[in-house]
Amino acid sequence: MELFMNVEQYQFVKKQAKKLANAYANTNDGHVLQAVQALVMESINEKLIGLDEDSSSIVKQIVTIKTKEQLENFIEKIKVYVTPFEKLTEKELKKLFPKDKKLKVPDLKNIDWTEISYLSWFDSGTNRKYIVYRNDNNIKSIRGVFSQSSKKGICTICNQHQSVGMFMSSKKGKAIGTYVKRGNYICVDSAACNENLTDFTRLTDFIQTIND
């Protein structure tokens, strides 16, 4: 069985499938439904380029979705073709953050690695948010102080209107004794952020801004 989607592509297809199911739930107009189907397929063809015939036929089954049950069945069917985020152990996570001697890691048993493009968690004891991501097939990490905003806003990573907070990272400046701080607003809920992340370049742009 060939894995032909990464996580962000899978989340994109899921989003299109939900759009189609919502259309059938809200209208009986055949012309409208045909238009939605056409737009969904056009969007998917632009996102998943170069699929072979077998992979393409699996994805094209999206046009058969009319009900919530069919939506759920389709999502489960395509999920097995997703390349998951690398499954990490507690020891590996601690090695990524050597400065945190008492690092509290999330419950890794409850993580669905096919649903995340990056791994993130918040430690309320230190007010730090930790992010683990893939860069050129290498696992990298950043951490920063995280302060939740009282108002919803646009997340820099997923570009959706969500409950957000300021992620602020600091590193030593060029002059002795100075520090450079960089940050931006990102989702409080990293699981929701991962589900909404359908363009991986937004994550890489955020990481680059923090690291520059």
CSV table of C-alpha atoms in Angstrom, one decimal:
chain,number,residue,atom,x,y,z
A,1,MET,CA,0.0,0.0,0.0
A,2,GLU,CA,1.5,3.3,-1.1
A,3,LEU,CA,1.3,6.3,1.2
A,4,PHE,CA,0.5,9.2,-1.2
A,5,MET,CA,-0.5,12.0,1.2
A,6,ASN,CA,1.3,13.9,3.9
A,7,VAL,CA,-0.7,15.2,6.9
A,8,GLU,CA,-1.4,18.7,5.5
A,9,GLN,CA,-2.7,17.2,2.3
A,10,TYR,CA,-4.9,14.9,4.3
A,11,GLN,CA,-6.3,17.7,6.3
A,12,PHE,CA,-7.0,19.6,3.1
A,13,VAL,CA,-8.9,16.7,1.6
A,14,LYS,CA,-10.8,16.3,4.9
A,15,LYS,CA,-11.8,20.0,4.7
A,16,GLN,CA,-13.0,19.6,1.2
A,17,ALA,CA,-15.0,16.5,2.1
A,18,LYS,CA,-16.7,18.3,5.0
A,19,LYS,CA,-17.5,21.2,2.6
A,20,LEU,CA,-19.3,18.7,0.3
A,21,ALA,CA,-21.2,17.0,3.1
A,22,ASN,CA,-22.3,20.4,4.4
A,23,ALA,CA,-23.5,21.4,1.0
A,24,TYR,CA,-25.8,18.3,0.8
A,25,ALA,CA,-27.0,19.0,4.3
A,26,ASN,CA,-28.1,22.6,3.4
A,27,THR,CA,-29.5,22.4,-0.1
A,28,ASN,CA,-31.3,20.1,-2.6
A,29,ASP,CA,-30.4,22.2,-5.6
A,30,GLY,CA,-28.7,19.9,-8.1
A,31,HIS,CA,-26.9,22.7,-9.9
A,32,VAL,CA,-25.5,24.1,-6.6
A,33,LEU,CA,-24.3,20.6,-5.6
A,34,GLN,CA,-22.7,19.9,-9.0
A,35,ALA,CA,-20.9,23.2,-8.7
A,36,VAL,CA,-19.6,22.4,-5.2
A,37,GLN,CA,-18.4,19.0,-6.4
A,38,ALA,CA,-16.6,20.6,-9.3
A,39,LEU,CA,-14.9,23.1,-7.0
A,40,VAL,CA,-13.9,20.4,-4.5
A,41,MET,CA,-12.3,18.2,-7.2
A,42,GLU,CA,-10.5,21.2,-8.8
A,43,SER,CA,-9.1,22.2,-5.4
A,44,ILE,CA,-7.9,18.6,-4.7
A,45,ASN,CA,-6.3,18.2,-8.1
A,46,GLU,CA,-4.4,21.4,-7.5
A,47,LYS,CA,-3.3,20.2,-4.0
A,48,LEU,CA,-2.4,16.6,-4.9
A,49,ILE,CA,-0.4,16.8,-8.0
A,50,GLY,CA,1.1,13.7,-9.7
A,51,LEU,CA,-1.1,11.0,-8.2
A,52,ASP,CA,-1.0,7.7,-10.0
A,53,GLU,CA,-4.3,6.2,-11.3
A,54,ASP,CA,-4.9,4.0,-8.2
A,55,SER,CA,-4.3,6.9,-5.8
A,56,SER,CA,-6.4,9.3,-7.8
A,57,SER,CA,-9.4,6.8,-7.9
A,58,ILE,CA,-9.3,6.6,-4.1
A,59,VAL,CA,-9.5,10.4,-3.7
A,60,LYS,CA,-12.1,10.8,-6.4
A,61,GLN,CA,-14.5,8.8,-4.2
A,62,ILE,CA,-15.0,12.1,-2.4
A,63,VAL,CA,-17.8,13.0,-4.9
A,64,THR,CA,-19.9,10.1,-3.5
A,65,ILE,CA,-20.2,11.9,-0.2
A,66,LYS,CA,-23.8,13.0,0.7
A,67,THR,CA,-24.2,12.2,4.3
A,68,LYS,CA,-22.3,12.5,7.6
A,69,GLU,CA,-21.8,8.7,7.7
A,70,GLN,CA,-20.4,8.7,4.2
A,71,LEU,CA,-18.1,11.6,5.2
A,72,GLU,CA,-16.8,9.7,8.2
A,73,ASN,CA,-16.3,6.5,6.1
A,74,PHE,CA,-14.3,8.4,3.5
A,75,ILE,CA,-12.1,10.0,6.0
A,76,GLU,CA,-11.3,6.7,7.6
A,77,LYS,CA,-10.6,5.2,4.2
A,78,ILE,CA,-8.1,7.8,3.1
A,79,LYS,CA,-6.4,8.0,6.5
A,80,VAL,CA,-4.5,4.8,5.9
A,81,TYR,CA,-2.7,6.5,2.9
A,82,VAL,CA,-1.2,9.3,5.1
A,83,THR,CA,2.5,9.5,6.0
A,84,PRO,CA,2.3,10.2,9.7
A,85,PHE,CA,4.5,12.6,11.7
A,86,GLU,CA,7.5,10.7,13.1
A,87,LYS,CA,6.4,8.8,16.3
A,88,LEU,CA,8.6,10.1,19.1
A,89,THR,CA,9.4,8.8,22.5
A,90,GLU,CA,9.7,10.7,25.8
A,91,LYS,CA,13.5,10.2,25.7
A,92,GLU,CA,13.7,11.7,22.2
A,93,LEU,CA,11.6,14.7,23.2
A,94,LYS,CA,13.8,15.4,26.2
A,95,LYS,CA,16.9,15.2,24.0
A,96,LEU,CA,15.3,18.0,21.8
A,97,PHE,CA,15.1,20.3,24.8
A,98,PRO,CA,18.4,19.8,26.7
A,99,LYS,CA,18.0,23.1,28.7
A,100,ASP,CA,14.8,21.9,30.3
A,101,LYS,CA,16.0,19.4,32.9
A,102,LYS,CA,12.5,18.8,34.2
A,103,LEU,CA,10.7,18.8,30.9
A,104,LYS,CA,7.0,17.7,31.1
A,105,VAL,CA,6.1,15.9,28.0
A,106,PRO,CA,2.5,15.2,26.7
A,107,ASP,CA,0.9,11.8,27.0
A,108,LEU,CA,2.3,10.3,23.8
A,109,LYS,CA,-0.1,7.3,23.9
A,110,ASN,CA,-3.0,9.6,23.1
A,111,ILE,CA,-1.5,11.3,20.0
A,112,ASP,CA,-2.7,10.3,16.6
A,113,TRP,CA,0.4,10.9,14.5
A,114,THR,CA,-1.5,10.9,11.3
A,115,GLU,CA,-3.4,14.0,12.4
A,116,ILE,CA,-0.4,16.3,13.1
A,117,SER,CA,2.0,18.2,11.0
A,118,TYR,CA,3.8,19.3,14.1
A,119,LEU,CA,3.8,18.3,17.8
A,120,SER,CA,3.2,21.0,20.4
A,121,TRP,CA,2.2,21.3,24.1
A,122,PHE,CA,2.0,23.9,26.8
A,123,ASP,CA,3.5,23.6,30.3
A,124,SER,CA,1.5,25.8,32.7
A,125,GLY,CA,4.1,25.5,35.3
A,126,THR,CA,6.7,27.4,33.2
A,127,ASN,CA,4.3,29.2,30.8
A,128,ARG,CA,6.3,27.7,28.0
A,129,LYS,CA,5.0,26.2,24.7
A,130,TYR,CA,7.1,23.6,23.0
A,131,ILE,CA,7.0,22.9,19.3
A,132,VAL,CA,8.5,19.9,17.5
A,133,TYR,CA,8.6,19.9,13.7
A,134,ARG,CA,10.1,18.3,10.7
A,135,ASN,CA,12.7,20.2,8.6
A,136,ASP,CA,14.3,18.4,5.6
A,137,ASN,CA,13.5,15.0,7.2
A,138,ASN,CA,15.2,16.1,10.4
A,139,ILE,CA,13.2,16.6,13.7
A,140,LYS,CA,13.8,20.1,15.1
A,141,SER,CA,12.4,22.0,18.0
A,142,ILE,CA,11.7,25.5,19.4
A,143,ARG,CA,10.3,26.7,22.7
A,144,GLY,CA,8.9,30.0,23.8
A,145,VAL,CA,7.0,31.8,26.5
A,146,PHE,CA,3.3,31.6,25.7
A,147,SER,CA,0.7,34.2,26.9
A,148,GLN,CA,-3.0,33.5,25.9
A,149,SER,CA,-4.9,36.5,24.5
A,150,SER,CA,-8.2,37.5,25.9
A,151,LYS,CA,-9.6,37.8,22.4
A,152,LYS,CA,-9.7,35.4,19.4
A,153,GLY,CA,-7.4,36.2,16.5
A,154,ILE,CA,-5.8,34.8,13.4
A,155,CYS,CA,-3.2,32.1,14.0
A,156,THR,CA,0.1,32.6,12.1
A,157,ILE,CA,0.4,28.9,11.5
A,158,CYS,CA,-3.0,27.8,10.4
A,159,ASN,CA,-4.4,31.2,9.3
A,160,GLN,CA,-7.8,30.5,11.0
A,161,HIS,CA,-9.7,32.7,13.5
A,162,GLN,CA,-9.1,30.9,16.8
A,163,SER,CA,-8.3,31.3,20.5
A,164,VAL,CA,-4.7,32.4,20.2
A,165,GLY,CA,-1.7,33.5,22.3
A,166,MET,CA,1.6,35.2,21.8
A,167,PHE,CA,4.5,32.8,21.4
A,168,MET,CA,7.7,34.6,22.2
A,169,SER,CA,11.2,33.1,21.8
A,170,SER,CA,14.4,34.8,22.8
A,171,LYS,CA,18.0,34.1,21.9
A,172,LYS,CA,21.4,35.8,22.5
A,173,GLY,CA,22.1,38.8,20.5
A,174,LYS,CA,25.3,39.7,18.7
A,175,ALA,CA,26.4,42.1,21.5
A,176,ILE,CA,27.4,40.5,24.8
A,177,GLY,CA,24.6,40.4,27.4
A,178,THR,CA,21.8,41.2,24.9
A,179,TYR,CA,18.9,39.1,23.7
A,180,VAL,CA,16.7,39.2,20.7
A,181,LYS,CA,13.0,38.4,21.1
A,182,ARG,CA,10.8,37.2,18.2
A,183,GLY,CA,7.2,36.0,18.3
A,184,ASN,CA,3.8,35.9,16.8
A,185,TYR,CA,0.2,34.8,17.6
A,186,ILE,CA,-0.5,31.1,17.3
A,187,CYS,CA,-3.4,28.7,18.4
A,188,VAL,CA,-3.9,27.8,22.0
A,189,ASP,CA,-5.1,24.4,20.9
A,190,SER,CA,-2.4,22.8,18.8
A,191,ALA,CA,-4.8,19.9,17.9
A,192,ALA,CA,-7.2,22.3,16.3
A,193,CYS,CA,-4.3,24.1,14.7
A,194,ASN,CA,-3.1,20.9,13.1
A,195,GLU,CA,-6.5,20.1,11.8
A,196,ASN,CA,-6.7,23.6,10.2
A,197,LEU,CA,-3.2,23.5,8.8
A,198,THR,CA,-3.6,22.8,5.1
A,199,ASP,CA,-0.5,24.8,3.9
A,200,PHE,CA,2.7,23.7,5.5
A,201,THR,CA,4.6,26.8,4.3
A,202,ARG,CA,2.8,28.8,6.9
A,203,LEU,CA,4.4,26.7,9.6
A,204,THR,CA,7.9,26.9,8.0
A,205,ASP,CA,7.5,30.7,7.6
A,206,PHE,CA,6.6,31.0,11.3
A,207,ILE,CA,9.6,28.8,12.3
A,208,GLN,CA,11.9,30.9,10.1
A,209,THR,CA,10.7,34.1,11.7
A,210,ILE,CA,11.4,32.8,15.1
A,211,ASN,CA,14.8,31.4,14.3
A,212,ASP,CA,16.1,34.3,12.2
